[in-house]
Short mmCIF file of C-alpha atoms and ligand atoms in Angstrom, two decimals:
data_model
loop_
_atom_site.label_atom_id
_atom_site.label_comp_id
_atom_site.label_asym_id
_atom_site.label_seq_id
_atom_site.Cartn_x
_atom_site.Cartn_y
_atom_site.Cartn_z
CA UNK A 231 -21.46 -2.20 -2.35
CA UNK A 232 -19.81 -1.34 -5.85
CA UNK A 233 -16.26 -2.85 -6.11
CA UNK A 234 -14.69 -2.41 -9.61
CA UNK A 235 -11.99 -5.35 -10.19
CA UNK A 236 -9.18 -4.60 -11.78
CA UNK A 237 -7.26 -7.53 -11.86
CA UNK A 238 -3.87 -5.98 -13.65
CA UNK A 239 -0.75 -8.49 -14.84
CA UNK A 240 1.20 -10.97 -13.88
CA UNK A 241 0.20 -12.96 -10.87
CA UNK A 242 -2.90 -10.39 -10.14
CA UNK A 243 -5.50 -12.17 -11.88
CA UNK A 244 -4.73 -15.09 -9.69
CA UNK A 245 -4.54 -13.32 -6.32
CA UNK A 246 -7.46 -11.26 -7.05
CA UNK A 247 -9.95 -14.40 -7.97
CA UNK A 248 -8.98 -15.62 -4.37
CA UNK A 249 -9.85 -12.17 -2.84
CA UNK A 250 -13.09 -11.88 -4.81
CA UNK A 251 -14.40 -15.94 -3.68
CA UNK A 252 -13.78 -14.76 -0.17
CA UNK A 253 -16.14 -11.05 -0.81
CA UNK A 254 -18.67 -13.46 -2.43
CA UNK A 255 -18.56 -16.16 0.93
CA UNK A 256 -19.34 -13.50 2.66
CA UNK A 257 -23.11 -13.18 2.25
CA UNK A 258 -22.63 -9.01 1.87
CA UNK A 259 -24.50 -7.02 -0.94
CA UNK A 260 -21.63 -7.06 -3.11
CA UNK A 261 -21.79 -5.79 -7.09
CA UNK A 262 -18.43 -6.51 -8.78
CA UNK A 263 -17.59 -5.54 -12.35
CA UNK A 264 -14.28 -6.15 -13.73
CA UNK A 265 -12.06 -3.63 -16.08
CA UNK A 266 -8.38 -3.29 -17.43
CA UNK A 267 -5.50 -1.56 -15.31
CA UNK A 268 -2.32 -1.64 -16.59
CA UNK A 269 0.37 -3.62 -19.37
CA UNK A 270 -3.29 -6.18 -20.00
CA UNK A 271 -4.93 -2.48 -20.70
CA UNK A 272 -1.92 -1.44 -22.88
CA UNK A 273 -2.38 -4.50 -25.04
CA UNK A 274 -6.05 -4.67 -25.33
CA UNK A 275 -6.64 -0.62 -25.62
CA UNK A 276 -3.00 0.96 -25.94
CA UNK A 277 -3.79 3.10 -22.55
CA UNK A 278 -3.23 1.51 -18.88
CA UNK A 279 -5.86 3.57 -17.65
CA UNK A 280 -8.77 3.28 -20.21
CA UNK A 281 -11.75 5.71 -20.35
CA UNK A 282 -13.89 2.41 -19.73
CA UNK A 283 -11.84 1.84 -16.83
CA UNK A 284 -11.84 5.51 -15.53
CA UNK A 285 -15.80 4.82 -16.04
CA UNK A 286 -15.95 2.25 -13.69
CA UNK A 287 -13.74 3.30 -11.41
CA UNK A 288 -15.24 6.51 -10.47
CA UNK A 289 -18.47 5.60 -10.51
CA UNK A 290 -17.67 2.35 -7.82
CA UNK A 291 -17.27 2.71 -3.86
CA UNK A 292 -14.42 0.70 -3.92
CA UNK A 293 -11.43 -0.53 -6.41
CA UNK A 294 -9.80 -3.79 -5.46
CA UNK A 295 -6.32 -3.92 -7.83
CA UNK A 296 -4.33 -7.06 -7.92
CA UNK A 297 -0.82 -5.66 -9.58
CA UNK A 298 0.31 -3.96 -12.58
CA UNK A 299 3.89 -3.90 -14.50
CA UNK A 300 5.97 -6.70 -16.23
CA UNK A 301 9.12 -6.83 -18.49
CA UNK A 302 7.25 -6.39 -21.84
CA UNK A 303 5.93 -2.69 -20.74
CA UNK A 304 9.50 -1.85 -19.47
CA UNK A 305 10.90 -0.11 -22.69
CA UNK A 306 7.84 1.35 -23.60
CA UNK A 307 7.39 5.27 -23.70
CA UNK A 308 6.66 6.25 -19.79
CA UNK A 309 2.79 7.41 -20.57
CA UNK A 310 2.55 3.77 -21.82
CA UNK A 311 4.16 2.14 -19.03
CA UNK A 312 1.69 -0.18 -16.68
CA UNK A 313 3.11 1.92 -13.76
CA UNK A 314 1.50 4.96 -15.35
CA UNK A 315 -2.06 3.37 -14.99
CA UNK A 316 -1.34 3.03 -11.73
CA UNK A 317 -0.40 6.65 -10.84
CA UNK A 318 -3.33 7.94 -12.81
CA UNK A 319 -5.65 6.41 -10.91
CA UNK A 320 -4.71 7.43 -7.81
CA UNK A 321 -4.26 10.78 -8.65
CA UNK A 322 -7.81 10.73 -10.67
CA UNK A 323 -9.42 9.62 -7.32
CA UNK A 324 -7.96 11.67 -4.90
CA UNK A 325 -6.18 8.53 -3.26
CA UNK A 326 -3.70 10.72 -1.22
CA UNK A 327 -3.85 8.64 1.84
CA UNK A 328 -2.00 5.11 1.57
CA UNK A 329 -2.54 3.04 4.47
CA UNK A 330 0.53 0.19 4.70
CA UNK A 331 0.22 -1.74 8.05
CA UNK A 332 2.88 -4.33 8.61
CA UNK A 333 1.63 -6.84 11.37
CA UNK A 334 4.08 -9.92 12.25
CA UNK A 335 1.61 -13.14 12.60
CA UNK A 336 3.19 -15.07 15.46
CA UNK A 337 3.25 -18.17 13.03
CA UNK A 338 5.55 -16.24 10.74
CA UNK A 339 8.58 -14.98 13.09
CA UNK A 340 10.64 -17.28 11.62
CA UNK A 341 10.00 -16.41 8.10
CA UNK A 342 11.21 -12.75 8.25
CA UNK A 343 15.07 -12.51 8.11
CA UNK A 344 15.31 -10.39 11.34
CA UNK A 345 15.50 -12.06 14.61
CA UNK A 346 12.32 -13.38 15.82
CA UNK A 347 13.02 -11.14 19.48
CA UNK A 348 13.49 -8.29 17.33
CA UNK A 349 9.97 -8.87 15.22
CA UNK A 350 7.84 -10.76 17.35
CA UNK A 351 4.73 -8.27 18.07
CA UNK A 352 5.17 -5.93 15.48
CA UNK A 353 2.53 -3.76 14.85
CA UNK A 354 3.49 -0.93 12.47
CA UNK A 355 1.09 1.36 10.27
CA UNK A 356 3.09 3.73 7.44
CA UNK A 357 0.64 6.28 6.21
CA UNK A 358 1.92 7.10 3.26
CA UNK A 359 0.78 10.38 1.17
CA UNK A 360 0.38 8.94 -2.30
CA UNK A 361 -0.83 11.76 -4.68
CA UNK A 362 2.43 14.47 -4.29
CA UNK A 363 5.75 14.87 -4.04
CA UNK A 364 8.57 14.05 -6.13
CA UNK A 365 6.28 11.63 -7.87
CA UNK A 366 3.86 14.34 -9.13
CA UNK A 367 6.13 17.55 -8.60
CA UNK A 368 6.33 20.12 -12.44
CA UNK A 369 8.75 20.56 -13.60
CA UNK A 370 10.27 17.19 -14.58
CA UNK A 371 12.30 15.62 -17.82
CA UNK A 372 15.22 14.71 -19.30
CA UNK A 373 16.93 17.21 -21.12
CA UNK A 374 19.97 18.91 -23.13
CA UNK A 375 21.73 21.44 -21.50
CA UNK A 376 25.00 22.56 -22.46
CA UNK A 377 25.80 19.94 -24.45
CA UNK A 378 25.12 16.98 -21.91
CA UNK A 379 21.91 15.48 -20.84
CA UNK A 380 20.25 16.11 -17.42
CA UNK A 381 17.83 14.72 -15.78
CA UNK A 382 15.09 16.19 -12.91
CA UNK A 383 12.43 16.46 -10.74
CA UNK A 384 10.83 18.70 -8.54
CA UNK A 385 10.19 17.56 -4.75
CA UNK A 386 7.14 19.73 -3.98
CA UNK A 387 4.80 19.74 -1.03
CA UNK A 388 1.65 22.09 -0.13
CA UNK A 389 0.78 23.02 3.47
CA UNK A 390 -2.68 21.30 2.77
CA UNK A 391 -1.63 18.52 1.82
CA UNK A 392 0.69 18.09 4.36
CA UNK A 393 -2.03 18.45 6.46
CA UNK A 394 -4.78 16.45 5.37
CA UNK A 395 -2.33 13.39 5.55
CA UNK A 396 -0.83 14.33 8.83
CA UNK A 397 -4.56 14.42 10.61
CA UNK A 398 -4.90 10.62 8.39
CA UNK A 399 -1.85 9.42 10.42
CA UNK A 400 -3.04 11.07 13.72
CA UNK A 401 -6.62 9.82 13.64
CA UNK A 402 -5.20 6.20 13.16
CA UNK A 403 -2.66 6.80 16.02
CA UNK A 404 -6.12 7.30 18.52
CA UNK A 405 -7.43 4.21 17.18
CA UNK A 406 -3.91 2.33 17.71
CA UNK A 407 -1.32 3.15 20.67
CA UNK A 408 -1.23 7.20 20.41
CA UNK A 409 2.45 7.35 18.89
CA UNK A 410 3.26 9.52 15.43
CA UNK A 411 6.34 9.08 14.28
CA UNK A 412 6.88 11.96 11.04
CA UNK A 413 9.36 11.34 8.74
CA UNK A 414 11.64 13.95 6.81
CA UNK A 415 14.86 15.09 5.71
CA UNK A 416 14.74 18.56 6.83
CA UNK A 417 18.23 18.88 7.46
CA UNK A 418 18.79 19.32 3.65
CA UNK A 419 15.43 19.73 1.91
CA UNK A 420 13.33 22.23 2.32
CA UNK A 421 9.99 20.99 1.38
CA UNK A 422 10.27 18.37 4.15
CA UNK A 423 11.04 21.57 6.58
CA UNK A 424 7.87 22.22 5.78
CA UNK A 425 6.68 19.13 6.38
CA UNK A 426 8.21 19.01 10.27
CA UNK A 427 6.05 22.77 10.99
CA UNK A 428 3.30 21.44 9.95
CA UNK A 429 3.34 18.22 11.32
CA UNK A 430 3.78 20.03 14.94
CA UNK A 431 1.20 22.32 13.90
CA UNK A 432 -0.99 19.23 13.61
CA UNK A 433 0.50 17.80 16.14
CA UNK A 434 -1.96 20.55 18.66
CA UNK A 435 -5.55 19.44 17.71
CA UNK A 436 -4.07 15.92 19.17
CA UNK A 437 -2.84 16.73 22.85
CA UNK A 438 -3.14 12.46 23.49
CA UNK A 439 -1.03 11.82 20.82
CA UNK A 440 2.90 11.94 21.17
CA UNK A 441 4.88 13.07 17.90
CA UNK A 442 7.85 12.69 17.43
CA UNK A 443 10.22 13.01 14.26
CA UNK A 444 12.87 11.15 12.26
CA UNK A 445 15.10 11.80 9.28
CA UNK A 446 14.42 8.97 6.86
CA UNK A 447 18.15 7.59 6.86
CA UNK A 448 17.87 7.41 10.55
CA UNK A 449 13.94 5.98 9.85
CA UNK A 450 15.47 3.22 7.73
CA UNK A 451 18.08 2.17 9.91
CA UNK A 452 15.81 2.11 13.17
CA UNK A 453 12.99 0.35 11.47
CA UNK A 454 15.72 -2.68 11.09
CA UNK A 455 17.29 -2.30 14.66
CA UNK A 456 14.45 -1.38 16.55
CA UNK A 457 10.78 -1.51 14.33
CA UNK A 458 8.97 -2.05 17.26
CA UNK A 459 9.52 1.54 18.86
CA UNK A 460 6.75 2.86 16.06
CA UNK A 461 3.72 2.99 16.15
CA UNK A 462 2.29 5.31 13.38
CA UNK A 463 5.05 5.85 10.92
CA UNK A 464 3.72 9.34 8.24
CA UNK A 465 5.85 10.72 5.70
CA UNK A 466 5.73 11.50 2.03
CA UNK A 467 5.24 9.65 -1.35
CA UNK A 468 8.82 9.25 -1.93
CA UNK A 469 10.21 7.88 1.45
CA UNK A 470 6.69 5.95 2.13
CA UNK A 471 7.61 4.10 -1.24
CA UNK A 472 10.80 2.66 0.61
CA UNK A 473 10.06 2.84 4.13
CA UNK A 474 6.85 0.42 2.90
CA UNK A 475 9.12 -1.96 1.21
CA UNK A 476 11.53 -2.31 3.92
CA UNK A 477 8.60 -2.57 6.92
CA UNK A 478 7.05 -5.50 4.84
CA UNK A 479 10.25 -7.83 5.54
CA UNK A 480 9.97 -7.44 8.97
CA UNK A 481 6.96 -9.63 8.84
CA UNK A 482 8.59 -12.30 6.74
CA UNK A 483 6.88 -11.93 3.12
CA UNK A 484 5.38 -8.75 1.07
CA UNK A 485 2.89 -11.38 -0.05
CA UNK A 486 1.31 -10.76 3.95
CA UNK A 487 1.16 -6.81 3.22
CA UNK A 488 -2.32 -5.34 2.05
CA UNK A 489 -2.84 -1.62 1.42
CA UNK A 490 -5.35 0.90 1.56
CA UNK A 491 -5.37 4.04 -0.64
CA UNK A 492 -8.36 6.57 0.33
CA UNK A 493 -9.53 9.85 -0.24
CA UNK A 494 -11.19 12.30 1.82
CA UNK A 495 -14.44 10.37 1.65
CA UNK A 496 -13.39 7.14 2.45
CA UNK A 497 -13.29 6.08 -1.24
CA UNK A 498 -10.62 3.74 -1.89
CA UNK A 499 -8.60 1.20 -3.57
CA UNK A 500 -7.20 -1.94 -1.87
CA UNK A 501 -4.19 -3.63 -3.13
CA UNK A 502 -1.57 -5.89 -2.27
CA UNK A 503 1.74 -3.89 -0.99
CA UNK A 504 3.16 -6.20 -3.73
CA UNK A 505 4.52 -5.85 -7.75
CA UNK A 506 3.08 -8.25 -10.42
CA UNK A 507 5.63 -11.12 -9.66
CA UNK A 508 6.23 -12.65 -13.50
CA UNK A 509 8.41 -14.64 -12.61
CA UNK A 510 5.60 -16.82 -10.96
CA UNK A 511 2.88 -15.82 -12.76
CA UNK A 512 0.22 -17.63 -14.34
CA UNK A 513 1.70 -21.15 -12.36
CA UNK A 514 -0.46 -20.99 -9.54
CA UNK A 515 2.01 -20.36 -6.94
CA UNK A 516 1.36 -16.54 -5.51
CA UNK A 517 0.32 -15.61 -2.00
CA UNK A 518 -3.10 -14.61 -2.28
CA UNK A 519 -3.22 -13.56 1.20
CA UNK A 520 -2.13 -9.81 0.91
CA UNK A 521 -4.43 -9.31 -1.60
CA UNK A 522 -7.35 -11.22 0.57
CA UNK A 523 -6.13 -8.85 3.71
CA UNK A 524 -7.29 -5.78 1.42
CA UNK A 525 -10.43 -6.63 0.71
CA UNK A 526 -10.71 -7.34 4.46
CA UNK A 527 -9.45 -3.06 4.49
CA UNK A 528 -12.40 -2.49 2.20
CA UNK A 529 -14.64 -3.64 4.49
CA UNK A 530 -13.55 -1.70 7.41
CA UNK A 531 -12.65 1.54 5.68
CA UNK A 532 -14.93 2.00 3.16
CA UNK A 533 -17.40 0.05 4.16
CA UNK A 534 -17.43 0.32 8.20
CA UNK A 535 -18.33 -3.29 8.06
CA UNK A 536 -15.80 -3.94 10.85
CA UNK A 537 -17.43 -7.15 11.85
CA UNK A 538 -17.21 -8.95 8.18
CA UNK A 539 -13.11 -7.09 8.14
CA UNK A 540 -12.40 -9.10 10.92
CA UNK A 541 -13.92 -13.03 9.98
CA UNK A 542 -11.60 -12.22 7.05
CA UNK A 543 -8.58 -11.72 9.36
CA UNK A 544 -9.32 -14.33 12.01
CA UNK A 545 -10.03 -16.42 8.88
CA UNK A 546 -6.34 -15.43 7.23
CA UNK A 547 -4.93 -16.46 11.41
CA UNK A 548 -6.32 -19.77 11.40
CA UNK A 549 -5.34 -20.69 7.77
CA UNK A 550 -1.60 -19.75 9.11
CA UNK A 551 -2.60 -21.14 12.51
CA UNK A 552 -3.39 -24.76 10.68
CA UNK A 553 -0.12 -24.88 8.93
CA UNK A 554 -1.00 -23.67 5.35
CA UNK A 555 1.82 -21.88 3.38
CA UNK A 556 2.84 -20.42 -0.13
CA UNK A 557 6.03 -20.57 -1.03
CA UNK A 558 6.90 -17.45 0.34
CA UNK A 559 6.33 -18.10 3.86
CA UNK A 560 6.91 -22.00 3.57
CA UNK A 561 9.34 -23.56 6.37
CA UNK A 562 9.89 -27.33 6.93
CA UNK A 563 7.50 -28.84 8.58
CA UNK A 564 4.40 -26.62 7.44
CA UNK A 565 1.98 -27.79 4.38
CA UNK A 566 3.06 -25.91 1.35
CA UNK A 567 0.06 -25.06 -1.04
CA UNK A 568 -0.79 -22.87 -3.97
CA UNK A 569 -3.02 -19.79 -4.53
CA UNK A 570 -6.35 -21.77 -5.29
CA UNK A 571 -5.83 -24.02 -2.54
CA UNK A 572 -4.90 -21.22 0.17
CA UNK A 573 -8.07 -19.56 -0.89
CA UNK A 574 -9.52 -22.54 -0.33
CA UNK A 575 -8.10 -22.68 3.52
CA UNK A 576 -9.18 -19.08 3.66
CA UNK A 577 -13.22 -20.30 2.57
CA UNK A 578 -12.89 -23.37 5.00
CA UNK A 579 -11.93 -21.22 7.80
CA UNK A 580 -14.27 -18.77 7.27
C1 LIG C 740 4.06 0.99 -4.75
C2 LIG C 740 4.79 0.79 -6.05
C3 LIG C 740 4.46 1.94 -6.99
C4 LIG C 740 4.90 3.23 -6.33
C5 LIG C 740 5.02 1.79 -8.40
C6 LIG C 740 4.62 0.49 -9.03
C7 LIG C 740 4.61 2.96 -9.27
O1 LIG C 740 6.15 0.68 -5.83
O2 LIG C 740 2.82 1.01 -4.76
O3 LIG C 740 4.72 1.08 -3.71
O4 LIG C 740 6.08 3.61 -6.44
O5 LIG C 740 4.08 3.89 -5.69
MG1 LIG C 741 6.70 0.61 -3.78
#
């Protein structure tokens, strides 16, 4: 198993050593080479995607990313942003399919600022398509026109690409409890029309599967009242981004939430749901648990290893079973630790 490393900024070197003990505890055939993603690749080779790292990454079976971005990047031109590394590579790989699952560990309930009747259970997957839309869409800018500055973007979708991340969300929903829930906005934008026809199109190669749809403002407001009516939540670059941020409260912390991002051969790269925290960084603090969850993603998607994906998560449940906790997800009466010595937890439990 090839893993490329690419540790990023801010608190991701930290998180990612934690993720990468765990890989080695795990007596698997692991090769790991590190590289630069990011503001560290900015500094070191003024490009947050370097050729070296392109190298690496494309010739690996699997990327595990810690987090990219911090304030000293955030003036710079855009193609020299950290965020730009980011988008490169998944758009180099073919990562269109962003897997976001937000469980609730019973331990938790009280951590997440919902009520613990209205969380406890939760089981949510967003699939996420992560290489189009409004993030990728031509023609884009900032611009002069008639005398006054305007700025744009173009919220484009393809019917295959619809597609390929619609049969993504329904293939989970087989594996899970048969629900699809498709989000859009086709009351006003056309290109998420689009998205509703072909998502019933789909919708026919799987007859066990029950689809329904939902118009993002509604999708936000329901996944705060009621989040445990979905099942498989699918919808575009743009509304994933938010929907993902808001799901990952209901379980308490965004340091809990890994990702997946795969392409159509079940390449991928596994990363925290998380930013590059700076505010905490280099101090030892971070949640390395999100980050540990991925590589425990790796391991069942990329690698089919399902058994060695879950020791890492019944590992992760006993840690939180035994009391551990980051700041994050610290409440009286728990033991409050750092990132070295939750990994350490993690390797005990294991
Ligand atoms: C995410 C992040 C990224 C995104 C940023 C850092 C470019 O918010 O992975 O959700 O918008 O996709
Ligand atoms: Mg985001």
């Amino acid at each position: 198993m090839k893993i490329c490393v690419l540790p990023g900024d801010g608190i991701g070197p930290e998180i990612t050593a934690e993720a990468v003990r765990v890989l080695k505890a795990l007596d698997l055939k692991v090769e790991l080479e590190e590289a630069l993603l990011g503001g560290c690749a900015i500094d070191a080779a003024k490009d947050p995607f370097p050729e070296a790292t392109q190298k690496l990454a494309t010739a690996a079976d699997a990327v595990l990313l810690g987090a990219v971005g911090g304030p000293q990047w955030d003036s710079n031109p855009r193609e020299l942003r950290p965020e730009r590394g980011l988008l490169r590579i998944r758009k180099e790989l073919g990562l269109f399919a962003n897997l976001r699952p937000a469980i609730l560990y019973p331990e938790l309930a009280n951590a997440s600022t919902l009520k613990p009747e209205v969380v406890a259970g939760l089981d949510i997957l967003i699939v996420r398509e992560l290489t189009g839309d409004i993030y990728f869409g031509q023609p884009r800018g900032i611009e002069v026109r008639n005398g006054e500055r305007v700025g744009f973007n173009t919220m484009i979708y393809s019917e295959s690409e619809i597609r390929r991340i619609l049969h993504v969300a329904f293939a989970a929903a087989m594996k899970r409890d048969r629900k699809v829930c498709s989000v859009d906005k086709m009351n006003v934008l056309e290109c998420t029309q689009l998205w509703r026809d072909v998502a019933i199109e789909v919708s026919k190669e799987y007859p066990e599967v029950e689809l329904s749809h939902m118009l993002v403002d509604n999708a936000a407001m329901q996944l705060v009242k009621a989040p445990k009516q979905f099942d498989v939540m699918v919808t575009g670059n743009m509304f994933g981004d938010i929907l993902s941020d808001e799901a990952s409260m209901l379980t308490g912390s965004i340091g809990m939430l890994p990702s997946a991002s795969l392409d159509e051969n079940n390449k991928g790269l596994y990363e925290p749901s998380h930013g590059s925290a700076p505010d905490i960084a280099g101090k030892g603090l971070a949640n390395p648990l999100a980050t540990i969850l991925s590589a425990a993603m790796m391991l069942r998607y990329t690698f089919a290893d399902e058994a060695a994906a879950c020791r890492i998560e019944g590992a992760v449940k006993k840690v939180l079973a035994r009391g551990f906790r980051t700041g994050d997800i610290y409440e009286p009466g728990t033991k409050r630790v750092g990132t070295r010595e939750m990994g350490d937890a993690v390797l005990a439990a294991l």
